[in-house]
Each structure stands twice: as structure tokens, then as C-alpha cells.
Amino acid sequence: KKRMLVVLLFLVLSPVWGFTGLPHRARGGLAHKLQLSDFQTEGSDELWFEQKLDHFGTNTATFKQRYFVDKTFWDPTSGPIFLEINGEGPASPPGGFIATLAKQHKALMIGVEHRFYGNSVPNKDFSVQNLQYLSSRQALADLANFIQSMESVYGSRKWFAFGGSYSGALSAWFRLKYPHLTVGSHSSSGVVNAIYNFTQFDLQVRESVGKECAHVLRQTTTAFEVGVANGQGKALRTLFGMRDTTVDGDFFYMLADSAAMGAQYGHKESLCTAMLTGNTDPSSLIIKFANWTNSFWGKDFGANCFYDTECLRSNPDQWQPTSRAWRWQKCSELAYFQVAPPVNSLRSSIHETYAYVTWQCEQIFGSVIPNTNGALEYYGGANIQGSNIFFSDFSDDPWQQASVRKQIKPDEPYELVHCDGCGHCQDMHAPSDSDPQPLTAGRVKLAAFVASLLGNN
């Protein structure tokens, strides 16, 4: 069957974010400025692929899926293809450590945007009816269709896949379900284990920040809980720019996420220093936390639709670039619900509960329940039985609790990088002379793994 390739071509020059960058809701503050210097700037071609909407049913509709091609280091006579699998956000040109490896292996770099994110939204439609076509299985089939179609453009090549976080899971799952299309993959901070009540996330944040900081964060949560209980909820929401009618669960989810992201993205020192300096009475903790959140993640962080159930339900203008699509994937398939653990929780055990997350899914999408058992059965969870997959995690990242956590078998090596401040997908950033030795050593192992599968070791 003839496949259509749309060849609209634009030259773009933009910072390389890929799957290693901050989520878009957190790009308005100091964290974004700090991370800008961590990325290269690459010239890439922006192209469009005519992709099937439904790979498993009778719907024959298609949509235009965006992808990027970078030929900077490519040897067209024998160079392999490095595929950057993008996840829950707009795609950007490939770069970071992928570019380092591409230069070494003279590889072509291609980054494919995930369906329903960025500019790859079928009919620009986020209705529940259309979101039925948003799933990890459809996304994997997109990649298979794409690679097979690219053979007519680039010929028969060795493909190696990279992904981080959710796309790290996709990278591993792609090797599991379509092993004939790549020689191997890298799953950086890959969340292959779809966990319904993800209490381990909060426990890992507590461990990562240390006892003293965890204690003050717990005090801060209590201060906000008492304030809300005493009728100060409207004033407290105003500190973060949130709607004053935002439900309590949304408000406390935003608070918990702000703190957790400090550990997740390697900025626990900034968070803990801010919270431990000066007075620690309830009013001071509230102000310090609000000031840190607004300055570090940006003044629009708290007001983002991502933390607003009503917005996610009824305000289409605010659903991009990530909010509604990713919430659908969590509510319908993968969960990763970051609810409070039974004891010593950093997040609110009053508001961040199973009842809240299930209520939110129902409010936004109607009767939908995440089929985590189906995902675990289909992919294998933390015991995934693929081949030629390099898994990597990082000691401060709470998402490591949804990864494989150990080497499963010899052709699925696992590297847990232990270093202070090492966070999410850390090995996929552009290398720096200031990188801690364990991170550099982990990259050396990854590079050797890639070389061994490309026959260049």
C-alpha cells in the first residue's frame, strides 16, 4: 500500500529541548534561564508525515505528524539513524547527548512529535471522542509506520531509538513490540511501570531532599492546609495567580508539584535553601514557598491550566501544549497518580487522595478509568522482557520509582547514577565539564552500548 509523504520544508533554528527540557508550564522563571545554557542550538528541517489516525480499527482518516531531521553529522553512505521519540509536549529538534553520539557515529538525527501534542493534533480536536485515538499503543504504531515509510527516503539503515521519561517508556516499549525496526534503544528515566496510586513518588522526594528539608516542606504543607481550613483559601490562591474558585485538590497538587519538581530537575538545593533560611513560622513558610515557586518556575506556573480541573474540562484555549492530552493519558491508561502516602507525606494527605484524582478524571472526561492492569500486562511493567535496551535513572529523580529499578537481563542493562542534584533524564543533556563523575561514567557506558549495537566498538 502506497504511503504518502508530505514534503513541506522549513529551516528552523531553535534551542534543543527534546525530552530533557522543563515542562512548558515551568519555563517562565529562573529554572528555564539556568537550563538554556545547557543546550546546543542546531539547524534542523521541519517536515510533515501523513500518519494514520487509527492503526488498529477501520477508521481510514489521517493527520499530519510533525518531525525534525538534522543532517549536520550524517554520512549518507553508511551513517545510522538516531530516532528521538518525543512524549507529552511539543517536539523540538534533536540535540543534547544524542547530538554528541550522532557526531561520533555520523548519524542522521530524526525527532518525531507524539500524536495530540504540539502541531500534531488530529483535526486540532481534543474532544473525548477524538482522544480515543490517543494512547501509547497508537503512538508506538505511529513510529513503526514512520520508520517503514522512511526506508523509501533513506534506504535500509540501522535505527537506534532514544527517549526520556514517558518517551523513555515508549523507547523501551518500542523495542519490545517492534524489535525488527531498531537495533536498540535508550530509556532515560523511562516510566515503564504504570502505577495507579503512585505514593512512591512522594516518598522518593522526601528521601532526595533529606530529613531537614523534608521536615520544613511538611510544615509548609500543613501551613497551607490550616490556612485553607480557616477560610484563607482565596488569598492563598492569589499568591500563585490561581483562580480563587480553583478546587482545593488542584491547589494542593500545584503546591506538591512545585516542590517535587525541585528534586526532579536537580534543583533541590535552591528549594531547600529558600525554605530553610530565615523564619519557619507558618506565615513565613507560605510566603517563602510562594516567592520561590513564582520566581523559579515563573509567575504563570500556578495559574496554568495543568492545575485547574475546570479549565481542563471547559477551556479549549488553554489545553495546549500539554495539559488536556497528558491528563487523558493518565486518566485512561497510565495513571501515575501522585497521591499522598499513608504516613509522613510531604503533600497534603487531606486533599491529594485517590478520591481527588478519580473525581478529577470524571469531571474532565466523564466515565474513564486508567487501565493500568492492561498496560502492565501488555508491556510487562518493571519486568519488561525486551532486548537491547539501556535503562538509566538518577538518584534524586522521584520518577525512578516507576522505572525498572534493576537490570532485568544482560541485554537490558541498567544504570542508576548516584550524584547529588542528578535529576530527570540527566544523561540526555549536552555534556559539560562541570558534570559530576558518576554522570560522566554513566554516559560512557551508554555510548559503549550504542557503539556495540552499531558495530562501531
XYZ file of C-alpha atoms in Angstrom, residues 391 404-415:
13
model
C 17.860 1.870 31.088
C 12.731 -0.936 36.062
C 14.961 -0.176 39.123
C 17.382 -3.029 38.314
C 18.975 -4.956 35.461
C 16.444 -7.474 34.230
C 18.722 -9.442 31.932
C 22.119 -8.984 30.226
C 20.750 -7.306 27.093
C 18.742 -4.845 29.214
C 21.493 -3.134 31.242
C 20.501 -0.719 33.997
C 22.457 2.262 35.295
